[in-house]
Amino acid sequence: MKRVLGISFGELMLKGANRKLFTDRAIKKIKRAIRSFHYDQLYMQMGKFYIDADPAQYPEMTEAIRKVFGIVNISPSIRVEKDMASIEEGVLEEIKQYQGQTKTFKVFVNRVDKSFTPKSPELSRELGAFILRNSEGLTVDIHNPQISVYVDIKEKAYIYTRRIPGIGGLPIGSSGKGMVLLSGGIDSPVAAFMVAKRGVEISGVHFHSYPFTSDRAFEKVRDLAEFLTEYIGGMTLYSVNLLPIQKAIGENCREREMTILSRRFMMRIADRIAKEKGAQMLITGESLGQVASQTIEGLTASGAVTDLPILRPLVGLDKTEIIKIAEEIGTYETSILPFEDCCTVFLPKRPVTKPRLSDLERSEEALDVEGLVKQAVEEMEVFRIGD
């Protein structure tokens, strides 16, 4: 009898011929998550991944593993030999934590090895009767049990009563590379998390207006990136000073257009960096109608300067829904710290909310667009976070 951690992959197991590619990526991330722990053995067995280690480490290991994308649940399990006497012994060992409690249970048998007899329904009944005969306070409820006793019959038998939820999704890197426009606000870290959950490897570009924005404002963004690396692993953060561009806009264009013209430059710069670094998409935290620049006209105008796909995973969410996710992933308290960002420093009193693309392009004729973008990229700073 041996205690192990069983790790279940969700939609990865539906990937057909590409399944091994996805599971290998997830296993690589699991190994990274538990690199500070000692373990005796890691192995796959009939669709599930197992860790054989000191059970005293399992609570901390579980917390680390559950942040790996692609994992749907983690089950502290008992592994026994595949025979009835051993399975009954394992079931008693697992169920004894509930002895003396007034609770209901049901046995669920997953007979992956179809050569094993008896079949699943009969084995479930036999094990349920065995538990009733050898425990106090437990009764059967096949419709709404308080305790689910799972028995997986594979090369060995695995018995468990807990399924600790992971965050699901797809393993990082299985869906390409993306670059998020990462501000110090609530939205963009959530957008990065949501796209990363679909298997995208994330890098970030942050825009500041130093010295009008402070070093502490940038440290806030680095802290947010650190939070994200708990889920996505290491990431590269590109820091770009937007101030020369904002000054040029202020001197040559209408004040009302400051926000949307600045946004178009951000998208151009992000596009340039993404293509140089091999990213295949841009990611933003925009939510339709949330602020003046996030009207459909504003989003269309800012997106017109790039031919890369722009993913806006928050576009249909309201602020309450976004805040809830930020709280769940741990970025909210940092995001609300009161430090200025480049978008608020030069905020016009009456920003244009329904810009016409032709008007913006006419305004940009007064600017050295290519020169400003080139200077911004050449002078940017590069940071590696989370490694």
mmCIF file of C-alpha atoms in Angstrom:
data_model
loop_
_atom_site.group_PDB
_atom_site.id
_atom_site.type_symbol
_atom_site.label_atom_id
_atom_site.label_comp_id
_atom_site.label_asym_id
_atom_site.label_seq_id
_atom_site.Cartn_x
_atom_site.Cartn_y
_atom_site.Cartn_z
ATOM 1 C CA MET A 1 0.000 0.000 0.000
ATOM 2 C CA LYS A 2 1.431 3.370 -1.055
ATOM 3 C CA ARG A 3 0.125 6.932 -0.918
ATOM 4 C CA VAL A 4 0.534 8.838 -4.191
ATOM 5 C CA LEU A 5 -0.821 11.983 -5.840
ATOM 6 C CA GLY A 6 -3.007 11.339 -8.864
ATOM 7 C CA ILE A 7 -3.277 14.151 -11.428
ATOM 8 C CA SER A 8 -6.084 14.259 -13.995
ATOM 9 C CA PHE A 9 -5.899 16.082 -17.323
ATOM 10 C CA GLY A 10 -9.150 17.481 -18.691
ATOM 11 C CA GLU A 11 -9.719 18.310 -22.339
ATOM 12 C CA LEU A 12 -6.120 17.262 -23.086
ATOM 13 C CA MET A 13 -7.341 13.667 -23.153
ATOM 14 C CA LEU A 14 -9.685 14.525 -26.045
ATOM 15 C CA LYS A 15 -6.910 15.674 -28.366
ATOM 16 C CA GLY A 16 -6.667 12.457 -30.356
ATOM 17 C CA ALA A 17 -3.397 12.073 -32.269
ATOM 18 C CA ASN A 18 -1.996 15.239 -30.632
ATOM 19 C CA ARG A 19 -2.705 14.053 -27.077
ATOM 20 C CA LYS A 20 0.916 13.191 -26.264
ATOM 21 C CA LEU A 21 2.083 16.647 -27.344
ATOM 22 C CA PHE A 22 -0.357 18.268 -24.920
ATOM 23 C CA THR A 23 0.268 15.895 -22.012
ATOM 24 C CA ASP A 24 4.055 16.166 -22.419
ATOM 25 C CA ARG A 25 3.786 19.960 -22.142
ATOM 26 C CA ALA A 26 1.605 19.663 -19.037
ATOM 27 C CA ILE A 27 3.991 17.173 -17.420
ATOM 28 C CA LYS A 28 6.915 19.499 -18.119
ATOM 29 C CA LYS A 29 5.048 22.285 -16.295
ATOM 30 C CA ILE A 30 4.197 19.958 -13.390
ATOM 31 C CA LYS A 31 7.870 19.065 -13.011
ATOM 32 C CA ARG A 32 8.737 22.755 -12.970
ATOM 33 C CA ALA A 33 6.057 23.444 -10.350
ATOM 34 C CA ILE A 34 7.434 20.765 -7.990
ATOM 35 C CA ARG A 35 11.126 21.316 -8.695
ATOM 36 C CA SER A 36 11.769 22.363 -5.070
ATOM 37 C CA PHE A 37 10.254 19.110 -3.703
ATOM 38 C CA HIS A 38 11.835 15.674 -3.440
ATOM 39 C CA TYR A 39 9.969 12.809 -5.094
ATOM 40 C CA ASP A 40 10.732 9.147 -5.685
ATOM 41 C CA GLN A 41 8.885 8.563 -8.940
ATOM 42 C CA LEU A 42 6.781 10.299 -11.595
ATOM 43 C CA TYR A 43 4.809 8.171 -14.029
ATOM 44 C CA MET A 44 1.836 7.983 -16.367
ATOM 45 C CA GLN A 45 -0.611 5.121 -16.076
ATOM 46 C CA MET A 46 -3.582 4.755 -18.370
ATOM 47 C CA GLY A 47 -4.391 8.425 -18.856
ATOM 48 C CA LYS A 48 -3.416 9.778 -15.450
ATOM 49 C CA PHE A 49 -0.166 11.157 -14.025
ATOM 50 C CA TYR A 50 1.103 10.048 -10.628
ATOM 51 C CA ILE A 51 3.645 11.377 -8.140
ATOM 52 C CA ASP A 52 5.221 9.037 -5.600
ATOM 53 C CA ALA A 53 6.710 11.124 -2.782
ATOM 54 C CA ASP A 54 6.602 11.709 0.970
ATOM 55 C CA PRO A 55 2.902 12.260 1.784
ATOM 56 C CA ALA A 56 3.881 15.048 4.195
ATOM 57 C CA GLN A 57 4.694 17.144 1.096
ATOM 58 C CA TYR A 58 1.384 16.526 -0.661
ATOM 59 C CA PRO A 59 -0.544 19.577 0.625
ATOM 60 C CA GLU A 60 2.150 22.004 -0.576
ATOM 61 C CA MET A 61 2.726 20.031 -3.762
ATOM 62 C CA THR A 62 -0.980 20.157 -4.496
ATOM 63 C CA GLU A 63 -1.076 23.957 -4.146
ATOM 64 C CA ALA A 64 1.802 24.255 -6.614
ATOM 65 C CA ILE A 65 0.384 21.759 -9.116
ATOM 66 C CA ARG A 66 -3.160 23.115 -9.138
ATOM 67 C CA LYS A 67 -1.864 26.329 -10.786
ATOM 68 C CA VAL A 68 -0.626 24.392 -13.816
ATOM 69 C CA PHE A 69 -2.876 24.890 -16.838
ATOM 70 C CA GLY A 70 -4.326 21.645 -18.162
ATOM 71 C CA ILE A 71 -4.912 20.060 -14.741
ATOM 72 C CA VAL A 72 -8.571 19.524 -13.773
ATOM 73 C CA ASN A 73 -8.112 17.816 -10.429
ATOM 74 C CA ILE A 74 -5.570 16.336 -8.025
ATOM 75 C CA SER A 75 -6.382 13.331 -5.866
ATOM 76 C CA PRO A 76 -4.369 12.153 -2.850
ATOM 77 C CA SER A 77 -4.693 8.409 -3.448
ATOM 78 C CA ILE A 78 -3.812 4.994 -2.099
ATOM 79 C CA ARG A 79 -2.151 2.631 -4.589
ATOM 80 C CA VAL A 80 -2.594 -1.109 -3.968
ATOM 81 C CA GLU A 81 -2.181 -4.349 -5.881
ATOM 82 C CA LYS A 82 -4.963 -5.257 -8.292
ATOM 83 C CA ASP A 83 -6.740 -7.949 -6.291
ATOM 84 C CA MET A 84 -9.871 -7.867 -4.138
ATOM 85 C CA ALA A 85 -8.110 -8.342 -0.786
ATOM 86 C CA SER A 86 -5.728 -5.433 -1.466
ATOM 87 C CA ILE A 87 -8.509 -3.205 -2.814
ATOM 88 C CA GLU A 88 -10.659 -3.852 0.268
ATOM 89 C CA GLU A 89 -7.699 -3.080 2.522
ATOM 90 C CA GLY A 90 -7.079 0.172 0.624
ATOM 91 C CA VAL A 91 -10.736 1.178 0.769
ATOM 92 C CA LEU A 92 -10.775 0.697 4.545
ATOM 93 C CA GLU A 93 -7.580 2.728 4.911
ATOM 94 C CA GLU A 94 -9.019 5.586 2.857
ATOM 95 C CA ILE A 95 -12.461 5.549 4.482
ATOM 96 C CA LYS A 96 -11.191 5.453 8.064
ATOM 97 C CA GLN A 97 -10.826 9.246 8.083
ATOM 98 C CA TYR A 98 -14.648 9.370 8.098
ATOM 99 C CA GLN A 99 -15.171 6.683 10.766
ATOM 100 C CA GLY A 100 -17.653 7.701 13.449
ATOM 101 C CA GLN A 101 -19.118 10.515 11.352
ATOM 102 C CA THR A 102 -22.735 10.490 10.264
ATOM 103 C CA LYS A 103 -22.246 10.703 6.516
ATOM 104 C CA THR A 104 -23.508 9.103 3.324
ATOM 105 C CA PHE A 105 -21.304 7.593 0.624
ATOM 106 C CA LYS A 106 -21.277 5.979 -2.768
ATOM 107 C CA VAL A 107 -18.579 3.882 -4.468
ATOM 108 C CA PHE A 108 -17.578 4.762 -8.029
ATOM 109 C CA VAL A 109 -15.489 2.173 -9.897
ATOM 110 C CA ASN A 110 -13.594 3.065 -13.068
ATOM 111 C CA ARG A 111 -12.430 -0.238 -14.539
ATOM 112 C CA VAL A 112 -9.842 0.972 -17.066
ATOM 113 C CA ASP A 113 -8.435 -2.549 -17.214
ATOM 114 C CA LYS A 114 -11.490 -4.325 -18.649
ATOM 115 C CA SER A 115 -9.936 -7.756 -18.030
ATOM 116 C CA PHE A 116 -10.414 -7.317 -14.296
ATOM 117 C CA THR A 117 -13.470 -8.977 -12.785
ATOM 118 C CA PRO A 118 -16.033 -8.416 -11.428
ATOM 119 C CA LYS A 119 -17.365 -5.654 -13.663
ATOM 120 C CA SER A 120 -17.797 -2.100 -12.383
ATOM 121 C CA PRO A 121 -21.452 -2.192 -11.178
ATOM 122 C CA GLU A 122 -20.943 -5.448 -9.305
ATOM 123 C CA LEU A 123 -17.633 -4.301 -7.832
ATOM 124 C CA SER A 124 -19.226 -1.037 -6.671
ATOM 125 C CA ARG A 125 -21.942 -2.984 -4.845
ATOM 126 C CA GLU A 126 -19.456 -5.377 -3.269
ATOM 127 C CA LEU A 127 -17.198 -2.582 -2.021
ATOM 128 C CA GLY A 128 -20.174 -0.566 -0.761
ATOM 129 C CA ALA A 129 -21.377 -3.552 1.245
ATOM 130 C CA PHE A 130 -17.839 -4.099 2.538
ATOM 131 C CA ILE A 131 -17.650 -0.486 3.781
ATOM 132 C CA LEU A 132 -21.034 -0.816 5.521
ATOM 133 C CA ARG A 133 -19.913 -3.961 7.330
ATOM 134 C CA ASN A 134 -16.629 -2.445 8.478
ATOM 135 C CA SER A 135 -17.445 1.158 9.409
ATOM 136 C CA GLU A 136 -19.561 3.114 11.852
ATOM 137 C CA GLY A 137 -21.887 6.003 11.018
ATOM 138 C CA LEU A 138 -21.707 5.648 7.222
ATOM 139 C CA THR A 139 -24.737 4.890 5.086
ATOM 140 C CA VAL A 140 -25.228 4.571 1.339
ATOM 141 C CA ASP A 141 -26.838 7.307 -0.763
ATOM 142 C CA ILE A 142 -26.585 6.623 -4.488
ATOM 143 C CA HIS A 143 -28.185 9.938 -5.513
ATOM 144 C CA ASN A 144 -26.476 12.644 -3.433
ATOM 145 C CA PRO A 145 -23.623 11.150 -1.388
ATOM 146 C CA GLN A 146 -21.541 13.298 0.933
ATOM 147 C CA ILE A 147 -18.507 11.074 0.323
ATOM 148 C CA SER A 148 -17.525 9.672 -3.059
ATOM 149 C CA VAL A 149 -15.204 6.674 -2.879
ATOM 150 C CA TYR A 150 -13.379 6.343 -6.198
ATOM 151 C CA VAL A 151 -11.651 3.124 -7.244
ATOM 152 C CA ASP A 152 -9.645 3.185 -10.485
ATOM 153 C CA ILE A 153 -8.615 -0.253 -11.760
ATOM 154 C CA LYS A 154 -5.483 0.065 -13.927
ATOM 155 C CA GLU A 155 -2.129 -1.748 -13.788
ATOM 156 C CA LYS A 156 -2.574 -1.129 -10.065
ATOM 157 C CA ALA A 157 -5.688 -0.077 -8.152
ATOM 158 C CA TYR A 158 -6.027 3.531 -6.951
ATOM 159 C CA ILE A 159 -8.464 4.566 -4.203
ATOM 160 C CA TYR A 160 -9.344 8.152 -3.245
ATOM 161 C CA THR A 161 -12.159 10.287 -1.875
ATOM 162 C CA ARG A 162 -11.008 13.801 -2.776
ATOM 163 C CA ARG A 163 -10.751 15.583 -6.090
ATOM 164 C CA ILE A 164 -9.034 18.913 -5.500
ATOM 165 C CA PRO A 165 -9.883 21.164 -8.468
ATOM 166 C CA GLY A 166 -7.184 22.570 -10.731
ATOM 167 C CA ILE A 167 -7.728 25.479 -13.125
ATOM 168 C CA GLY A 168 -8.101 23.406 -16.294
ATOM 169 C CA GLY A 169 -7.324 24.836 -19.697
ATOM 170 C CA LEU A 170 -4.412 23.859 -21.934
ATOM 171 C CA PRO A 171 -0.693 23.683 -21.112
ATOM 172 C CA ILE A 172 1.381 26.804 -21.785
ATOM 173 C CA GLY A 173 2.922 26.844 -25.251
ATOM 174 C CA SER A 174 0.442 24.478 -26.867
ATOM 175 C CA SER A 175 -1.421 27.350 -28.600
ATOM 176 C CA GLY A 176 1.422 29.584 -29.732
ATOM 177 C CA LYS A 177 2.869 32.838 -28.402
ATOM 178 C CA GLY A 178 1.152 36.109 -27.555
ATOM 179 C CA MET A 179 2.114 39.552 -26.312
ATOM 180 C CA VAL A 180 -0.101 41.286 -23.753
ATOM 181 C CA LEU A 181 -0.237 45.063 -23.375
ATOM 182 C CA LEU A 182 0.278 44.975 -19.603
ATOM 183 C CA SER A 183 -0.748 48.040 -17.629
ATOM 184 C CA GLY A 184 -0.870 48.448 -13.882
ATOM 185 C CA GLY A 185 -4.652 48.161 -13.833
ATOM 186 C CA ILE A 186 -7.092 45.379 -13.067
ATOM 187 C CA ASP A 187 -7.952 44.288 -16.592
ATOM 188 C CA SER A 188 -4.788 43.406 -18.503
ATOM 189 C CA PRO A 189 -3.401 40.849 -15.986
ATOM 190 C CA VAL A 190 -6.769 39.081 -16.083
ATOM 191 C CA ALA A 191 -6.704 39.112 -19.897
ATOM 192 C CA ALA A 192 -3.195 37.617 -19.854
ATOM 193 C CA PHE A 193 -4.331 34.875 -17.464
ATOM 194 C CA MET A 194 -7.380 33.983 -19.545
ATOM 195 C CA VAL A 195 -5.446 33.678 -22.799
ATOM 196 C CA ALA A 196 -2.609 31.785 -21.092
ATOM 197 C CA LYS A 197 -5.232 29.354 -19.812
ATOM 198 C CA ARG A 198 -5.921 28.462 -23.444
ATOM 199 C CA GLY A 199 -2.279 27.433 -23.896
ATOM 200 C CA VAL A 200 -0.677 30.668 -25.115
ATOM 201 C CA GLU A 201 2.885 31.459 -24.014
ATOM 202 C CA ILE A 202 2.793 35.043 -22.734
ATOM 203 C CA SER A 203 5.229 37.953 -22.936
ATOM 204 C CA GLY A 204 4.309 41.528 -22.027
ATOM 205 C CA VAL A 205 4.897 45.095 -23.135
ATOM 206 C CA HIS A 206 4.364 47.904 -20.630
ATOM 207 C CA PHE A 207 4.134 51.588 -21.495
ATOM 208 C CA HIS A 208 5.156 54.331 -19.067
ATOM 209 C CA SER A 209 5.706 58.091 -19.210
ATOM 210 C CA TYR A 210 8.764 58.493 -16.989
ATOM 211 C CA PRO A 211 9.399 60.855 -15.223
ATOM 212 C CA PHE A 212 5.673 61.722 -15.167
ATOM 213 C CA THR A 213 5.049 58.173 -14.008
ATOM 214 C CA SER A 214 7.120 56.911 -11.081
ATOM 215 C CA ASP A 215 9.518 54.018 -10.595
ATOM 216 C CA ARG A 216 7.024 52.655 -8.079
ATOM 217 C CA ALA A 217 4.364 52.531 -10.812
ATOM 218 C CA PHE A 218 6.664 50.301 -12.843
ATOM 219 C CA GLU A 219 7.437 48.129 -9.811
ATOM 220 C CA LYS A 220 3.695 47.603 -9.503
ATOM 221 C CA VAL A 221 3.618 46.218 -13.050
ATOM 222 C CA ARG A 222 6.588 43.964 -12.316
ATOM 223 C CA ASP A 223 4.747 42.686 -9.248
ATOM 224 C CA LEU A 224 1.718 41.875 -11.413
ATOM 225 C CA ALA A 225 3.967 40.029 -13.847
ATOM 226 C CA GLU A 226 5.390 38.055 -10.912
ATOM 227 C CA PHE A 227 1.858 37.011 -9.919
ATOM 228 C CA LEU A 228 1.220 35.820 -13.466
ATOM 229 C CA THR A 229 4.399 33.731 -13.531
ATOM 230 C CA GLU A 230 2.929 31.546 -10.772
ATOM 231 C CA TYR A 231 0.630 30.250 -13.516
ATOM 232 C CA ILE A 232 2.539 30.779 -16.757
ATOM 233 C CA GLY A 233 6.173 30.285 -15.697
ATOM 234 C CA GLY A 234 8.802 32.869 -16.641
ATOM 235 C CA MET A 235 7.917 35.747 -18.938
ATOM 236 C CA THR A 236 9.738 38.571 -20.701
ATOM 237 C CA LEU A 237 8.548 42.115 -20.014
ATOM 238 C CA TYR A 238 9.385 44.936 -22.436
ATOM 239 C CA SER A 239 9.230 48.427 -20.902
ATOM 240 C CA VAL A 240 8.630 51.300 -23.327
ATOM 241 C CA ASN A 241 8.671 55.037 -22.568
ATOM 242 C CA LEU A 242 5.722 56.612 -24.369
ATOM 243 C CA LEU A 243 6.500 60.172 -23.250
ATOM 244 C CA PRO A 244 8.224 61.375 -26.472
ATOM 245 C CA ILE A 245 5.236 60.165 -28.468
ATOM 246 C CA GLN A 246 2.740 61.814 -26.117
ATOM 247 C CA LYS A 247 4.654 65.086 -26.340
ATOM 248 C CA ALA A 248 4.632 64.920 -30.141
ATOM 249 C CA ILE A 249 0.888 64.256 -30.150
ATOM 250 C CA GLY A 250 0.300 67.116 -27.701
ATOM 251 C CA GLU A 251 2.246 69.556 -29.861
ATOM 252 C CA ASN A 252 0.827 68.563 -33.255
ATOM 253 C CA CYS A 253 -2.645 67.040 -32.805
ATOM 254 C CA ARG A 254 -5.976 67.884 -31.224
ATOM 255 C CA GLU A 255 -6.158 67.361 -27.460
ATOM 256 C CA ARG A 256 -9.323 65.268 -27.771
ATOM 257 C CA GLU A 257 -7.409 62.699 -29.809
ATOM 258 C CA MET A 258 -4.576 62.198 -27.292
ATOM 259 C CA THR A 259 -5.928 58.930 -25.845
ATOM 260 C CA ILE A 260 -6.822 57.204 -29.108
ATOM 261 C CA LEU A 261 -3.678 58.349 -30.943
ATOM 262 C CA SER A 262 -1.530 57.155 -28.025
ATOM 263 C CA ARG A 263 -3.351 53.843 -28.143
ATOM 264 C CA ARG A 264 -2.617 53.490 -31.856
ATOM 265 C CA PHE A 265 1.078 54.030 -31.143
ATOM 266 C CA MET A 266 0.995 51.419 -28.379
ATOM 267 C CA MET A 267 -0.484 48.916 -30.807
ATOM 268 C CA ARG A 268 2.127 49.770 -33.454
ATOM 269 C CA ILE A 269 4.962 49.303 -30.956
ATOM 270 C CA ALA A 270 3.501 46.082 -29.577
ATOM 271 C CA ASP A 271 3.102 44.845 -33.156
ATOM 272 C CA ARG A 272 6.763 45.640 -33.923
ATOM 273 C CA ILE A 273 8.103 43.902 -30.802
ATOM 274 C CA ALA A 274 5.785 40.915 -31.209
ATOM 275 C CA LYS A 275 6.916 40.266 -34.770
ATOM 276 C CA GLU A 276 10.589 40.634 -33.839
ATOM 277 C CA LYS A 277 10.199 38.201 -30.926
ATOM 278 C CA GLY A 278 8.022 35.613 -32.653
ATOM 279 C CA ALA A 279 4.673 36.354 -30.968
ATOM 280 C CA GLN A 280 1.675 35.552 -33.145
ATOM 281 C CA MET A 281 -1.015 37.653 -31.490
ATOM 282 C CA LEU A 282 -1.616 40.733 -29.346
ATOM 283 C CA ILE A 283 -3.681 40.558 -26.146
ATOM 284 C CA THR A 284 -5.424 43.487 -24.473
ATOM 285 C CA GLY A 285 -7.602 43.986 -21.414
ATOM 286 C CA GLU A 286 -10.193 46.029 -23.266
ATOM 287 C CA SER A 287 -13.848 45.584 -22.378
ATOM 288 C CA LEU A 288 -16.432 47.021 -24.722
ATOM 289 C CA GLY A 289 -17.832 50.320 -23.438
ATOM 290 C CA GLN A 290 -15.884 50.340 -20.176
ATOM 291 C CA VAL A 291 -14.016 53.619 -20.839
ATOM 292 C CA ALA A 292 -14.156 56.310 -23.517
ATOM 293 C CA SER A 293 -11.522 54.712 -25.771
ATOM 294 C CA GLN A 294 -13.182 51.286 -25.659
ATOM 295 C CA THR A 295 -16.144 52.001 -27.886
ATOM 296 C CA ILE A 296 -16.434 49.883 -31.011
ATOM 297 C CA GLU A 297 -15.148 52.877 -32.995
ATOM 298 C CA GLY A 298 -12.174 53.225 -30.632
ATOM 299 C CA LEU A 299 -11.319 49.545 -30.720
ATOM 300 C CA THR A 300 -11.561 49.552 -34.512
ATOM 301 C CA ALA A 301 -9.300 52.586 -34.806
ATOM 302 C CA SER A 302 -6.618 51.254 -32.457
ATOM 303 C CA GLY A 303 -6.659 47.813 -34.058
ATOM 304 C CA ALA A 304 -6.336 49.159 -37.594
ATOM 305 C CA VAL A 305 -2.565 49.708 -37.246
ATOM 306 C CA THR A 306 -1.694 45.998 -36.899
ATOM 307 C CA ASP A 307 -2.327 42.931 -38.996
ATOM 308 C CA LEU A 308 -1.763 40.586 -36.052
ATOM 309 C CA PRO A 309 -4.832 38.989 -34.437
ATOM 310 C CA ILE A 310 -5.940 40.962 -31.381
ATOM 311 C CA LEU A 311 -7.409 38.853 -28.576
ATOM 312 C CA ARG A 312 -9.712 40.729 -26.192
ATOM 313 C CA PRO A 313 -10.890 38.033 -23.748
ATOM 314 C CA LEU A 314 -12.661 40.541 -21.467
ATOM 315 C CA VAL A 315 -14.670 42.234 -24.193
ATOM 316 C CA GLY A 316 -18.028 40.887 -22.967
ATOM 317 C CA LEU A 317 -17.374 41.056 -19.213
ATOM 318 C CA ASP A 318 -18.421 43.835 -16.852
ATOM 319 C CA LYS A 319 -16.110 45.249 -14.188
ATOM 320 C CA THR A 320 -17.560 43.131 -11.396
ATOM 321 C CA GLU A 321 -16.850 39.932 -13.321
ATOM 322 C CA ILE A 322 -13.289 41.053 -14.099
ATOM 323 C CA ILE A 323 -12.616 41.974 -10.468
ATOM 324 C CA LYS A 324 -13.808 38.550 -9.342
ATOM 325 C CA ILE A 325 -11.256 36.828 -11.574
ATOM 326 C CA ALA A 326 -8.522 39.253 -10.448
ATOM 327 C CA GLU A 327 -9.265 38.339 -6.835
ATOM 328 C CA GLU A 328 -9.184 34.629 -7.626
ATOM 329 C CA ILE A 329 -5.774 34.782 -9.333
ATOM 330 C CA GLY A 330 -4.287 37.149 -6.738
ATOM 331 C CA THR A 331 -3.652 40.292 -8.804
ATOM 332 C CA TYR A 332 -6.457 42.530 -7.540
ATOM 333 C CA GLU A 333 -4.846 44.018 -4.430
ATOM 334 C CA THR A 334 -1.755 45.016 -6.405
ATOM 335 C CA SER A 335 -3.772 46.358 -9.341
ATOM 336 C CA ILE A 336 -5.663 48.851 -7.176
ATOM 337 C CA LEU A 337 -2.539 50.448 -5.687
ATOM 338 C CA PRO A 338 -2.794 54.195 -6.510
ATOM 339 C CA PHE A 339 0.046 54.802 -8.961
ATOM 340 C CA GLU A 340 -0.340 56.771 -12.210
ATOM 341 C CA ASP A 341 0.085 55.073 -15.584
ATOM 342 C CA CYS A 342 0.805 56.587 -18.982
ATOM 343 C CA CYS A 343 -2.866 56.548 -19.999
ATOM 344 C CA THR A 344 -3.979 58.810 -17.135
ATOM 345 C CA VAL A 345 -1.108 61.323 -17.092
ATOM 346 C CA PHE A 346 -2.174 63.107 -20.291
ATOM 347 C CA LEU A 347 -5.869 62.277 -20.156
ATOM 348 C CA PRO A 348 -7.870 64.895 -22.127
ATOM 349 C CA LYS A 349 -10.868 66.559 -20.517
ATOM 350 C CA ARG A 350 -13.198 65.513 -23.331
ATOM 351 C CA PRO A 351 -11.693 62.547 -25.186
ATOM 352 C CA VAL A 352 -13.169 61.625 -28.542
ATOM 353 C CA THR A 353 -15.374 58.545 -28.063
ATOM 354 C CA LYS A 354 -16.346 57.782 -31.654
ATOM 355 C CA PRO A 355 -13.198 58.498 -33.657
ATOM 356 C CA ARG A 356 -13.226 58.324 -37.426
ATOM 357 C CA LEU A 357 -10.243 56.519 -38.875
ATOM 358 C CA SER A 358 -9.814 59.104 -41.636
ATOM 359 C CA ASP A 359 -9.569 61.921 -39.053
ATOM 360 C CA LEU A 360 -6.936 60.057 -37.048
ATOM 361 C CA GLU A 361 -4.866 59.258 -40.113
ATOM 362 C CA ARG A 362 -5.018 62.919 -41.133
ATOM 363 C CA SER A 363 -3.816 63.971 -37.667
ATOM 364 C CA GLU A 364 -0.946 61.467 -37.806
ATOM 365 C CA GLU A 365 0.327 63.076 -41.010
ATOM 366 C CA ALA A 366 1.779 65.778 -38.739
ATOM 367 C CA LEU A 367 3.861 63.146 -36.894
ATOM 368 C CA ASP A 368 6.954 61.142 -37.781
ATOM 369 C CA VAL A 369 5.136 57.921 -37.014
ATOM 370 C CA GLU A 370 7.869 55.519 -38.115
ATOM 371 C CA GLY A 371 10.612 57.537 -36.420
ATOM 372 C CA LEU A 372 8.731 57.688 -33.128
ATOM 373 C CA VAL A 373 7.992 53.936 -33.170
ATOM 374 C CA LYS A 374 11.609 53.110 -34.075
ATOM 375 C CA GLN A 375 12.972 55.290 -31.260
ATOM 376 C CA ALA A 376 10.594 53.770 -28.711
ATOM 377 C CA VAL A 377 11.606 50.209 -29.617
ATOM 378 C CA GLU A 378 15.323 50.973 -29.699
ATOM 379 C CA GLU A 379 15.224 52.606 -26.243
ATOM 380 C CA MET A 380 12.986 50.064 -24.507
ATOM 381 C CA GLU A 381 14.217 48.055 -21.503
ATOM 382 C CA VAL A 382 13.886 44.289 -21.285
ATOM 383 C CA PHE A 383 13.281 42.339 -18.078
ATOM 384 C CA ARG A 384 13.001 38.607 -17.421
ATOM 385 C CA ILE A 385 10.420 37.850 -14.742
ATOM 386 C CA GLY A 386 9.921 34.706 -12.706
ATOM 387 C CA ASP A 387 12.980 32.641 -13.663
#
